[in-house]
CSV table of C-alpha atoms in Angstrom, one decimal:
chain,number,residue,atom,x,y,z
A,3,MET,CA,-94.8,20.0,-56.3
A,4,LYS,CA,-96.6,23.2,-55.4
A,5,ASN,CA,-95.8,25.3,-52.4
A,6,VAL,CA,-98.3,27.9,-51.3
A,7,VAL,CA,-98.0,31.0,-49.2
A,8,VAL,CA,-101.1,32.3,-47.4
A,9,VAL,CA,-101.3,36.0,-46.4
A,10,GLY,CA,-104.0,38.3,-45.3
A,11,SER,CA,-104.6,41.0,-47.9
A,12,GLN,CA,-106.2,43.5,-45.4
A,13,TRP,CA,-105.5,44.4,-41.7
A,14,GLY,CA,-105.6,40.8,-40.6
A,15,ASP,CA,-108.6,38.8,-39.2
A,16,GLU,CA,-109.6,37.8,-42.7
A,17,GLY,CA,-110.4,34.2,-41.8
A,18,LYS,CA,-107.0,32.7,-42.6
A,19,GLY,CA,-107.4,30.0,-40.0
A,20,LYS,CA,-110.3,28.3,-41.8
A,21,ILE,CA,-108.7,28.6,-45.2
A,22,VAL,CA,-105.2,27.4,-44.0
A,23,ASP,CA,-106.9,24.4,-42.3
A,24,TRP,CA,-108.9,23.7,-45.4
A,25,LEU,CA,-105.8,23.8,-47.6
A,26,SER,CA,-103.7,21.8,-45.1
A,27,SER,CA,-105.7,18.7,-46.1
A,28,GLU,CA,-103.6,18.7,-49.2
A,29,ALA,CA,-100.3,20.0,-47.7
A,30,ASP,CA,-97.7,17.8,-46.0
A,31,VAL,CA,-96.0,20.6,-44.1
A,32,ILE,CA,-97.5,23.8,-42.6
A,33,ALA,CA,-95.1,26.5,-41.6
A,34,ARG,CA,-95.6,29.8,-39.6
A,35,PHE,CA,-93.0,32.4,-40.8
A,36,GLN,CA,-93.6,35.7,-38.8
A,37,GLY,CA,-95.5,37.3,-36.0
A,38,GLY,CA,-96.1,35.9,-32.6
A,39,HIS,CA,-99.0,35.1,-30.2
A,40,ASN,CA,-100.5,38.5,-31.0
A,41,ALA,CA,-102.4,37.0,-33.9
A,42,GLY,CA,-104.8,34.2,-33.7
A,43,HIS,CA,-106.7,31.8,-35.9
A,44,THR,CA,-110.1,30.3,-34.9
A,45,LEU,CA,-110.9,26.9,-36.4
A,46,VAL,CA,-114.3,25.1,-36.1
A,47,ILE,CA,-114.0,21.4,-36.8
A,48,ASP,CA,-116.9,19.0,-36.2
A,49,GLY,CA,-118.3,21.5,-33.7
A,50,ILE,CA,-115.0,21.8,-31.7
A,51,VAL,CA,-113.5,25.3,-31.6
A,52,TYR,CA,-109.7,25.6,-31.7
A,53,LYS,CA,-108.1,28.9,-31.0
A,54,LEU,CA,-104.5,28.9,-32.2
A,55,ARG,CA,-102.0,31.7,-31.6
A,56,LEU,CA,-98.5,30.3,-32.1
A,57,LEU,CA,-99.2,26.8,-33.4
A,58,PRO,CA,-99.7,26.5,-37.2
A,59,SER,CA,-103.2,25.5,-38.2
A,60,GLY,CA,-102.1,22.2,-39.5
A,61,ILE,CA,-101.5,20.9,-36.0
A,62,VAL,CA,-105.1,19.9,-35.7
A,63,ARG,CA,-104.7,17.4,-38.6
A,64,LYS,CA,-103.1,14.0,-38.3
A,65,ASN,CA,-100.0,13.1,-40.3
A,66,LYS,CA,-99.0,16.7,-40.9
A,67,ILE,CA,-95.8,18.4,-39.8
A,68,SER,CA,-96.1,21.9,-38.3
A,69,ILE,CA,-93.3,24.3,-38.2
A,70,ILE,CA,-92.7,27.5,-36.3
A,71,GLY,CA,-90.0,29.3,-38.3
A,72,ASN,CA,-87.1,31.6,-37.3
A,73,GLY,CA,-89.1,34.7,-38.3
A,74,VAL,CA,-91.6,34.1,-35.5
A,75,VAL,CA,-91.1,35.5,-32.0
A,76,VAL,CA,-92.0,32.9,-29.4
A,77,ASP,CA,-93.3,33.4,-25.8
A,78,PRO,CA,-92.1,29.9,-24.5
A,79,TRP,CA,-94.7,29.9,-21.7
A,80,ALA,CA,-97.5,30.8,-24.1
A,81,LEU,CA,-96.4,28.1,-26.5
A,82,LEU,CA,-96.4,25.4,-23.7
A,83,ASP,CA,-99.8,26.6,-22.5
A,84,GLU,CA,-101.2,26.4,-26.1
A,85,ILE,CA,-99.8,22.9,-26.5
A,86,ASP,CA,-101.5,21.8,-23.3
A,87,GLU,CA,-104.7,23.4,-24.3
A,88,ILE,CA,-104.9,21.7,-27.7
A,89,LYS,CA,-103.8,18.4,-26.2
A,90,SER,CA,-106.8,18.6,-23.8
A,91,LYS,CA,-109.0,18.6,-26.9
A,92,GLY,CA,-107.5,15.3,-28.2
A,93,ILE,CA,-104.9,16.7,-30.5
A,94,GLU,CA,-101.5,15.0,-30.4
A,95,VAL,CA,-98.4,17.3,-30.2
A,96,ASN,CA,-94.9,15.9,-30.1
A,97,SER,CA,-91.4,16.4,-31.6
A,98,LYS,CA,-92.5,14.4,-34.7
A,99,ASN,CA,-95.3,16.7,-35.8
A,100,LEU,CA,-94.1,20.0,-34.3
A,101,ILE,CA,-90.7,21.7,-35.2
A,102,LEU,CA,-89.6,24.9,-33.6
A,103,SER,CA,-86.7,26.8,-35.2
A,104,GLU,CA,-83.6,26.8,-33.1
A,105,ALA,CA,-83.1,30.4,-34.3
A,106,ALA,CA,-86.4,31.8,-33.2
A,107,THR,CA,-86.3,34.8,-30.9
A,108,LEU,CA,-87.9,34.4,-27.4
A,109,ILE,CA,-90.4,36.8,-25.9
A,110,LEU,CA,-89.6,37.3,-22.3
A,111,PRO,CA,-91.5,38.9,-19.4
A,112,PHE,CA,-89.6,42.2,-19.7
A,113,HIS,CA,-90.7,42.5,-23.3
A,114,LYS,CA,-94.3,42.4,-22.3
A,115,GLU,CA,-93.7,44.9,-19.5
A,116,MET,CA,-92.0,47.3,-22.0
A,117,ASP,CA,-94.9,46.9,-24.4
A,118,GLU,CA,-97.3,47.9,-21.6
A,119,ILE,CA,-95.1,50.8,-20.4
A,120,ARG,CA,-94.9,52.3,-23.9
A,121,GLU,CA,-98.6,52.0,-24.7
A,122,ASP,CA,-99.6,53.5,-21.4
A,123,SER,CA,-97.3,56.4,-21.7
A,124,ALA,CA,-98.1,57.1,-25.4
A,125,GLY,CA,-101.5,58.7,-24.8
A,126,LYS,CA,-103.2,59.6,-28.1
A,127,SER,CA,-100.1,58.4,-30.0
A,128,LYS,CA,-100.6,54.8,-28.9
A,129,ILE,CA,-100.3,52.1,-31.6
A,130,GLY,CA,-102.9,49.8,-30.2
A,131,THR,CA,-100.7,46.8,-29.7
A,132,THR,CA,-101.8,43.6,-28.1
A,133,ARG,CA,-99.3,44.2,-25.2
A,134,ARG,CA,-97.8,40.8,-25.6
A,135,GLY,CA,-94.2,42.0,-26.1
A,136,ILE,CA,-94.0,41.4,-29.8
A,137,GLY,CA,-92.5,44.7,-30.8
A,138,PRO,CA,-89.8,44.9,-28.1
A,139,ALA,CA,-88.8,41.3,-28.9
A,140,TYR,CA,-88.3,42.1,-32.6
A,141,GLU,CA,-86.4,45.2,-31.5
A,142,ASP,CA,-84.0,43.1,-29.5
A,143,LYS,CA,-83.7,40.7,-32.5
A,144,ILE,CA,-82.7,43.6,-34.8
A,145,GLY,CA,-80.4,45.0,-32.0
A,146,ARG,CA,-78.6,41.6,-31.9
A,147,ARG,CA,-79.2,41.1,-28.2
A,148,SER,CA,-82.2,38.7,-28.2
A,149,ILE,CA,-82.4,35.3,-26.5
A,150,ARG,CA,-83.0,32.6,-29.0
A,151,VAL,CA,-84.3,29.1,-28.6
A,152,MET,CA,-80.8,27.6,-29.0
A,153,ASP,CA,-79.6,29.7,-26.0
A,154,LEU,CA,-81.7,27.6,-23.7
A,155,SER,CA,-79.3,24.7,-24.2
A,156,SER,CA,-76.4,26.3,-22.4
A,157,GLU,CA,-76.6,27.8,-18.9
A,158,ASN,CA,-73.4,29.8,-19.3
A,159,ASN,CA,-74.5,31.2,-22.7
A,160,LEU,CA,-77.9,32.0,-21.4
A,161,ASP,CA,-76.4,33.9,-18.4
A,162,ARG,CA,-74.3,36.0,-20.8
A,163,ARG,CA,-77.1,36.7,-23.1
A,164,LEU,CA,-79.4,37.8,-20.3
A,165,ASP,CA,-76.8,40.2,-19.0
A,166,SER,CA,-76.6,41.7,-22.5
A,167,VAL,CA,-80.3,42.2,-23.1
A,168,LEU,CA,-81.1,43.4,-19.5
A,169,GLN,CA,-78.3,46.0,-19.7
A,170,HIS,CA,-80.3,47.5,-22.5
A,171,HIS,CA,-83.8,47.2,-21.0
A,172,ASN,CA,-82.8,48.3,-17.5
A,173,SER,CA,-81.3,51.5,-18.9
A,174,ILE,CA,-84.6,52.3,-20.6
A,175,ARG,CA,-86.6,51.3,-17.5
A,176,LYS,CA,-84.5,53.5,-15.3
A,177,GLY,CA,-85.0,56.5,-17.6
A,178,LEU,CA,-88.8,55.8,-17.4
A,179,GLY,CA,-88.7,55.6,-13.7
A,180,LYS,CA,-89.4,51.9,-13.6
A,181,PRO,CA,-87.6,49.4,-11.3
A,182,GLU,CA,-84.8,47.2,-12.8
A,183,PHE,CA,-85.7,43.8,-14.0
A,184,LYS,CA,-83.8,41.1,-12.1
A,185,LYS,CA,-82.1,38.3,-14.0
A,186,ASP,CA,-81.8,35.5,-11.4
A,187,GLN,CA,-85.4,34.3,-11.2
A,188,LEU,CA,-85.9,34.6,-14.9
A,189,LYS,CA,-82.8,32.5,-15.5
A,190,ILE,CA,-84.2,29.8,-13.2
A,191,ASP,CA,-87.6,29.9,-14.9
A,192,LEU,CA,-86.1,29.6,-18.3
A,193,LEU,CA,-83.8,26.7,-17.4
A,194,LYS,CA,-86.9,25.0,-15.9
A,195,ILE,CA,-88.8,25.0,-19.1
A,196,ALA,CA,-85.8,24.6,-21.4
A,197,PRO,CA,-86.1,20.8,-21.9
A,198,LYS,CA,-89.8,21.2,-22.8
A,199,ILE,CA,-89.0,23.8,-25.5
A,200,LEU,CA,-85.8,22.2,-26.8
A,201,GLN,CA,-87.5,18.9,-27.6
A,202,PHE,CA,-89.1,20.7,-30.5
A,203,SER,CA,-86.0,22.6,-31.6
A,204,GLN,CA,-84.4,21.8,-35.0
A,205,PRO,CA,-82.7,23.7,-37.9
A,206,VAL,CA,-85.9,24.6,-39.8
A,207,TRP,CA,-84.0,25.6,-43.0
A,208,LYS,CA,-82.5,22.2,-43.2
A,209,ARG,CA,-85.7,20.4,-42.6
A,210,ILE,CA,-87.5,22.4,-45.3
A,211,ASP,CA,-84.7,21.6,-47.7
A,212,GLN,CA,-85.3,17.9,-47.0
A,213,PHE,CA,-89.0,18.3,-47.4
A,214,LYS,CA,-88.5,20.0,-50.8
A,215,SER,CA,-86.2,17.2,-52.0
A,216,GLN,CA,-88.9,14.7,-51.0
A,217,ASN,CA,-91.5,16.7,-53.0
A,218,LYS,CA,-93.5,17.5,-50.0
A,219,LYS,CA,-96.2,20.1,-50.4
A,220,ILE,CA,-95.5,23.1,-48.1
A,221,LEU,CA,-98.1,25.6,-46.9
A,222,PHE,CA,-96.5,28.8,-45.5
A,223,GLU,CA,-98.9,30.4,-43.1
A,224,GLY,CA,-98.7,34.2,-42.5
A,225,ALA,CA,-100.1,36.1,-39.5
A,226,GLN,CA,-101.9,39.5,-39.5
A,227,GLY,CA,-102.3,41.2,-42.9
A,228,VAL,CA,-100.2,43.0,-45.5
A,229,LEU,CA,-101.6,46.4,-44.3
A,230,LEU,CA,-99.9,45.8,-41.0
A,231,ASP,CA,-96.5,45.2,-42.7
A,232,VAL,CA,-93.8,47.3,-41.0
A,233,ASP,CA,-92.6,48.6,-44.4
A,234,HIS,CA,-95.8,48.5,-46.6
A,235,GLY,CA,-98.6,48.9,-44.1
A,236,THR,CA,-100.2,52.0,-42.5
A,237,TYR,CA,-97.1,53.0,-40.6
A,238,PRO,CA,-96.7,53.6,-37.7
A,239,PHE,CA,-99.9,51.7,-36.9
A,240,VAL,CA,-98.4,48.4,-38.0
A,241,THR,CA,-97.0,45.3,-36.5
A,242,SER,CA,-93.2,44.7,-36.0
A,243,SER,CA,-92.6,42.2,-38.8
A,244,ASN,CA,-92.9,41.9,-42.6
A,245,THR,CA,-96.3,40.3,-43.3
A,246,VAL,CA,-95.9,40.1,-47.1
A,247,ALA,CA,-95.5,36.8,-48.8
A,248,SER,CA,-91.8,37.1,-49.5
A,249,SER,CA,-91.2,36.9,-45.8
A,250,ALA,CA,-92.1,33.2,-46.0
A,251,ALA,CA,-88.6,32.7,-47.5
A,252,THR,CA,-86.6,34.7,-44.8
A,253,GLY,CA,-88.9,33.5,-42.0
A,254,THR,CA,-88.2,29.8,-42.6
A,255,GLY,CA,-84.8,29.8,-44.3
A,256,CYS,CA,-86.0,28.6,-47.7
A,257,GLY,CA,-85.2,30.2,-51.1
A,258,ILE,CA,-87.7,32.5,-52.8
A,259,ASN,CA,-87.9,29.9,-55.5
A,260,SER,CA,-89.7,27.7,-53.0
A,261,ILE,CA,-92.8,29.8,-53.4
A,262,ASN,CA,-95.1,28.7,-56.3
A,263,TYR,CA,-98.4,30.4,-55.5
A,264,VAL,CA,-99.5,33.3,-53.2
A,265,LEU,CA,-103.1,33.2,-51.8
A,266,GLY,CA,-104.5,36.3,-50.4
A,267,ILE,CA,-107.2,35.8,-47.8
A,268,THR,CA,-109.7,38.6,-48.3
A,269,LYS,CA,-112.8,39.5,-46.3
A,270,ALA,CA,-115.9,40.5,-48.3
A,271,TYR,CA,-115.9,43.7,-46.2
A,272,THR,CA,-113.1,45.4,-44.1
A,273,THR,CA,-112.2,45.2,-40.4
A,274,ARG,CA,-109.4,46.6,-38.3
A,275,VAL,CA,-108.3,46.2,-34.7
A,276,GLY,CA,-106.5,48.9,-32.8
A,277,GLU,CA,-105.6,52.4,-33.9
A,278,GLY,CA,-104.8,53.8,-37.3
A,279,PRO,CA,-106.3,55.0,-40.6
A,280,PHE,CA,-109.4,53.2,-41.9
A,281,PRO,CA,-111.0,55.1,-44.8
A,282,THR,CA,-114.1,52.9,-45.2
A,283,GLU,CA,-114.9,52.6,-41.5
A,284,LEU,CA,-118.6,52.6,-40.6
A,285,ASN,CA,-119.4,54.3,-37.3
A,286,ASP,CA,-123.1,53.6,-37.7
A,287,GLU,CA,-125.8,51.0,-37.6
A,288,ILE,CA,-124.6,49.2,-40.7
A,289,GLY,CA,-121.1,48.9,-39.1
A,290,ASP,CA,-122.7,47.4,-36.0
A,291,ILE,CA,-124.8,45.0,-38.0
A,292,ILE,CA,-121.7,43.8,-39.9
A,293,GLY,CA,-119.7,43.4,-36.6
A,294,ALA,CA,-122.5,41.5,-34.9
A,295,ARG,CA,-123.2,39.1,-37.9
A,296,GLY,CA,-119.5,38.6,-38.5
A,297,LYS,CA,-118.7,38.0,-34.8
A,298,GLU,CA,-115.9,40.6,-35.1
A,299,PHE,CA,-114.0,40.1,-31.9
A,300,GLY,CA,-110.3,39.3,-31.8
A,301,THR,CA,-109.3,35.7,-31.2
A,302,VAL,CA,-106.4,36.8,-29.0
A,303,THR,CA,-107.6,40.0,-27.3
A,304,SER,CA,-111.4,39.7,-27.6
A,305,ARG,CA,-111.3,43.4,-28.7
A,306,LYS,CA,-114.2,44.6,-30.8
A,307,ARG,CA,-113.0,45.1,-34.4
A,308,ARG,CA,-113.8,48.2,-36.4
A,309,CYS,CA,-115.9,47.4,-39.4
A,310,GLY,CA,-116.4,49.0,-42.8
A,311,TRP,CA,-117.1,48.5,-46.5
A,312,PHE,CA,-114.8,46.5,-48.8
A,313,ASP,CA,-111.8,48.7,-49.8
A,314,GLY,CA,-111.0,47.7,-53.3
A,315,VAL,CA,-108.2,50.3,-53.6
A,316,LEU,CA,-106.3,48.9,-50.6
A,317,VAL,CA,-106.8,45.2,-51.6
A,318,ARG,CA,-105.6,45.9,-55.1
A,319,GLN,CA,-102.5,47.7,-53.6
A,320,THR,CA,-101.7,44.8,-51.2
A,321,ILE,CA,-102.1,42.3,-54.1
A,322,LYS,CA,-99.4,44.1,-56.1
A,323,ILE,CA,-97.1,44.5,-53.1
A,324,SER,CA,-97.3,40.9,-51.9
A,325,GLY,CA,-97.5,39.2,-55.4
A,326,ILE,CA,-100.9,37.6,-54.7
A,327,ASP,CA,-102.0,35.2,-57.4
A,328,GLY,CA,-105.5,34.5,-56.2
A,329,ILE,CA,-108.0,35.6,-53.6
A,330,ALA,CA,-109.9,33.4,-51.1
A,331,LEU,CA,-112.9,35.6,-50.4
A,332,THR,CA,-114.3,35.0,-46.9
A,333,LYS,CA,-117.4,35.9,-44.8
A,334,LEU,CA,-119.6,36.6,-47.8
A,335,ASP,CA,-122.6,35.4,-45.8
A,336,VAL,CA,-122.2,38.3,-43.3
A,337,LEU,CA,-123.5,40.6,-46.1
A,338,ASP,CA,-126.6,38.5,-46.8
A,339,GLU,CA,-129.2,40.8,-45.1
A,340,LEU,CA,-128.0,44.2,-46.4
A,341,ASP,CA,-130.1,46.1,-48.9
A,342,GLU,CA,-127.1,48.0,-50.3
A,343,ILE,CA,-123.4,47.1,-50.3
A,344,LYS,CA,-120.6,49.4,-51.2
A,345,MET,CA,-117.0,49.1,-52.5
A,346,CYS,CA,-114.4,51.8,-52.3
A,347,ILE,CA,-112.9,52.4,-55.8
A,348,ALA,CA,-110.9,55.6,-55.1
A,349,TYR,CA,-110.1,58.2,-52.5
A,350,GLU,CA,-110.3,62.0,-52.4
A,351,ILE,CA,-107.5,63.6,-50.4
A,352,ASN,CA,-107.4,67.4,-50.2
A,353,GLY,CA,-109.5,67.7,-53.3
A,354,LYS,CA,-107.4,65.3,-55.3
A,355,LYS,CA,-108.4,61.8,-56.5
A,356,TYR,CA,-106.1,58.9,-55.7
A,357,ASP,CA,-106.2,55.3,-57.0
A,358,TYR,CA,-103.9,54.2,-54.2
A,359,LEU,CA,-103.3,54.9,-50.5
A,360,PRO,CA,-100.3,57.3,-50.0
A,361,ALA,CA,-97.6,56.4,-47.5
A,362,SER,CA,-98.1,59.5,-45.4
A,363,VAL,CA,-100.2,58.9,-42.3
A,364,ASP,CA,-101.6,62.4,-42.6
A,365,ASP,CA,-102.9,61.7,-46.1
A,366,GLN,CA,-104.2,58.3,-45.0
A,367,LEU,CA,-106.2,59.9,-42.2
A,368,LYS,CA,-107.7,62.5,-44.6
A,369,ALA,CA,-108.6,59.9,-47.3
A,370,GLN,CA,-112.3,60.0,-48.1
A,371,PRO,CA,-113.7,56.9,-49.9
A,372,ILE,CA,-115.3,57.1,-53.3
A,373,TYR,CA,-117.8,54.3,-53.5
A,374,LYS,CA,-119.5,52.1,-56.0
A,375,SER,CA,-122.9,50.8,-54.8
A,376,PHE,CA,-124.4,47.3,-55.3
A,377,LYS,CA,-127.8,46.0,-54.6
A,378,GLY,CA,-127.9,43.5,-51.8
A,379,TRP,CA,-129.2,40.0,-52.3
A,380,ASN,CA,-131.3,39.6,-49.2
A,381,SER,CA,-131.0,35.8,-49.1
A,382,SER,CA,-128.8,33.3,-47.3
A,383,THR,CA,-125.6,32.2,-48.9
A,384,VAL,CA,-124.6,30.1,-45.8
A,385,GLY,CA,-123.3,26.7,-46.8
A,386,ILE,CA,-123.5,27.2,-50.6
A,387,LYS,CA,-120.7,25.2,-52.3
A,388,ASN,CA,-121.3,26.0,-55.9
A,389,PHE,CA,-120.9,29.4,-57.5
A,390,ASP,CA,-123.9,29.1,-59.8
A,391,GLU,CA,-126.1,28.6,-56.7
A,392,LEU,CA,-125.3,32.0,-55.3
A,393,PRO,CA,-127.9,34.8,-55.6
A,394,GLU,CA,-127.5,36.8,-58.7
A,395,ASN,CA,-126.6,40.1,-56.9
A,396,ALA,CA,-124.0,38.2,-54.9
A,397,LYS,CA,-122.4,37.0,-58.2
A,398,ILE,CA,-122.4,40.6,-59.6
A,399,TYR,CA,-120.6,41.9,-56.4
A,400,ILE,CA,-118.1,39.1,-56.5
A,401,LYS,CA,-117.3,39.4,-60.2
A,402,ASP,CA,-116.9,43.2,-59.9
A,403,LEU,CA,-114.6,42.8,-56.9
A,404,GLU,CA,-112.5,40.3,-58.9
A,405,LYS,CA,-112.4,42.7,-61.9
A,406,PHE,CA,-111.4,45.8,-59.8
A,407,THR,CA,-108.7,44.0,-57.8
A,408,GLU,CA,-107.3,42.5,-61.0
A,409,THR,CA,-106.9,39.1,-59.4
A,410,LYS,CA,-108.8,35.9,-59.8
A,411,ILE,CA,-111.0,34.7,-56.9
A,412,SER,CA,-109.9,31.1,-56.2
A,413,SER,CA,-112.5,30.3,-53.5
A,414,ILE,CA,-115.4,31.8,-51.6
A,415,SER,CA,-116.2,31.0,-47.9
A,416,THR,CA,-119.8,30.9,-47.0
A,417,SER,CA,-119.6,30.1,-43.3
A,418,PRO,CA,-117.0,29.3,-40.6
A,419,GLU,CA,-117.3,25.6,-41.2
A,420,ARG,CA,-114.4,24.0,-43.0
A,421,ASN,CA,-116.4,22.5,-45.9
A,422,ASP,CA,-118.7,25.5,-46.6
A,423,THR,CA,-116.4,26.7,-49.3
A,424,ILE,CA,-116.8,27.3,-53.1
A,425,LEU,CA,-113.7,26.1,-54.7
A,426,ILE,CA,-112.9,27.8,-58.1
A,427,GLN,CA,-109.2,27.2,-58.3
A,428,ASP,CA,-107.0,24.9,-56.2
A,429,PRO,CA,-103.7,26.8,-55.3
A,430,PHE,CA,-101.8,23.5,-55.2
A,431,LYS,CA,-102.9,22.5,-58.7
A,432,VAL,CA,-102.7,25.8,-60.7
């Protein structure tokens, strides 16, 4: 039995959806372990586009079990809308193929409002959140005042829990000159949807233990990327959860020994959404070309992504932090028409050379990339499924990327289509 964790090795948007879907053909169980509906995956299967936000990518496949773990924060209305949306495309979703952790924290309307209030009042210091209430929900979780899935099963308990959390939020809202949030209608709304949510509720840790004893292959699906990790990312311009591979254990309730292989999804260039440092960002025609060819718009927000050259220093750093065993290189075809391609191999900060990105945001914002240049291949790689068939200059770029990041490339994606993938190493069979 092999269990695989998939994480993004950059700032998210690396193309995890396609790779997870592709790997899920071998997996029996696919589990989300952190994040919320602020991150999305786009899958293209037989010409049908599926945009997933909370549901694990395995939900589109028959005879697979999808899990939303305790580490995920769940907007219950968004989840039900997503289930309805995917059902309308012919996908079956029921209590047999979807499991929601009874311990998962709920995102409620006042979380979204607090997210918006903070971003609007932050001015130039804004983080660039998706304004979906993710951060405030995680704050309540850590503050031990959140409403969890299991709380929907008891009206009396729900009433007490709402009193507790709203006491906190209304104190802040009052200080910011905002009206108090009223409990009564929210309680009615939650009790109304409770049966629809609770039908999926189970102790995920127990089910995963059962799956392990049955030698099921488990694919743990991360959201965002390691550079958005609240501890290891470009803080404070990060998300509110730990996006590293080890979070798969805490976010589902399985032991760390359940993880056998960590796959880092890695784009052949670099993108970022929202505010924060981005040493290799291209604010020029090349950046626009990459963005247009790569269709770099967010699945959830439709925001235009910032684009830049591949940052080998950062990817090597996230590989070490997250224990990545292999790279799934995506969107190689986006670079097909460029005459020159660059890779960042070091930084210069205040006249000093660095082989890593320091933790200080001041240093990060000052980091000037030192590049290595490669000749472009000026020919299409779309749909190629064999490494030897790639253009010679593409092979040189890939091999140098592999050498610099000190990690084996296990696959190469040459289009958004599921089957347009060069498989070098199967993570389930290493």
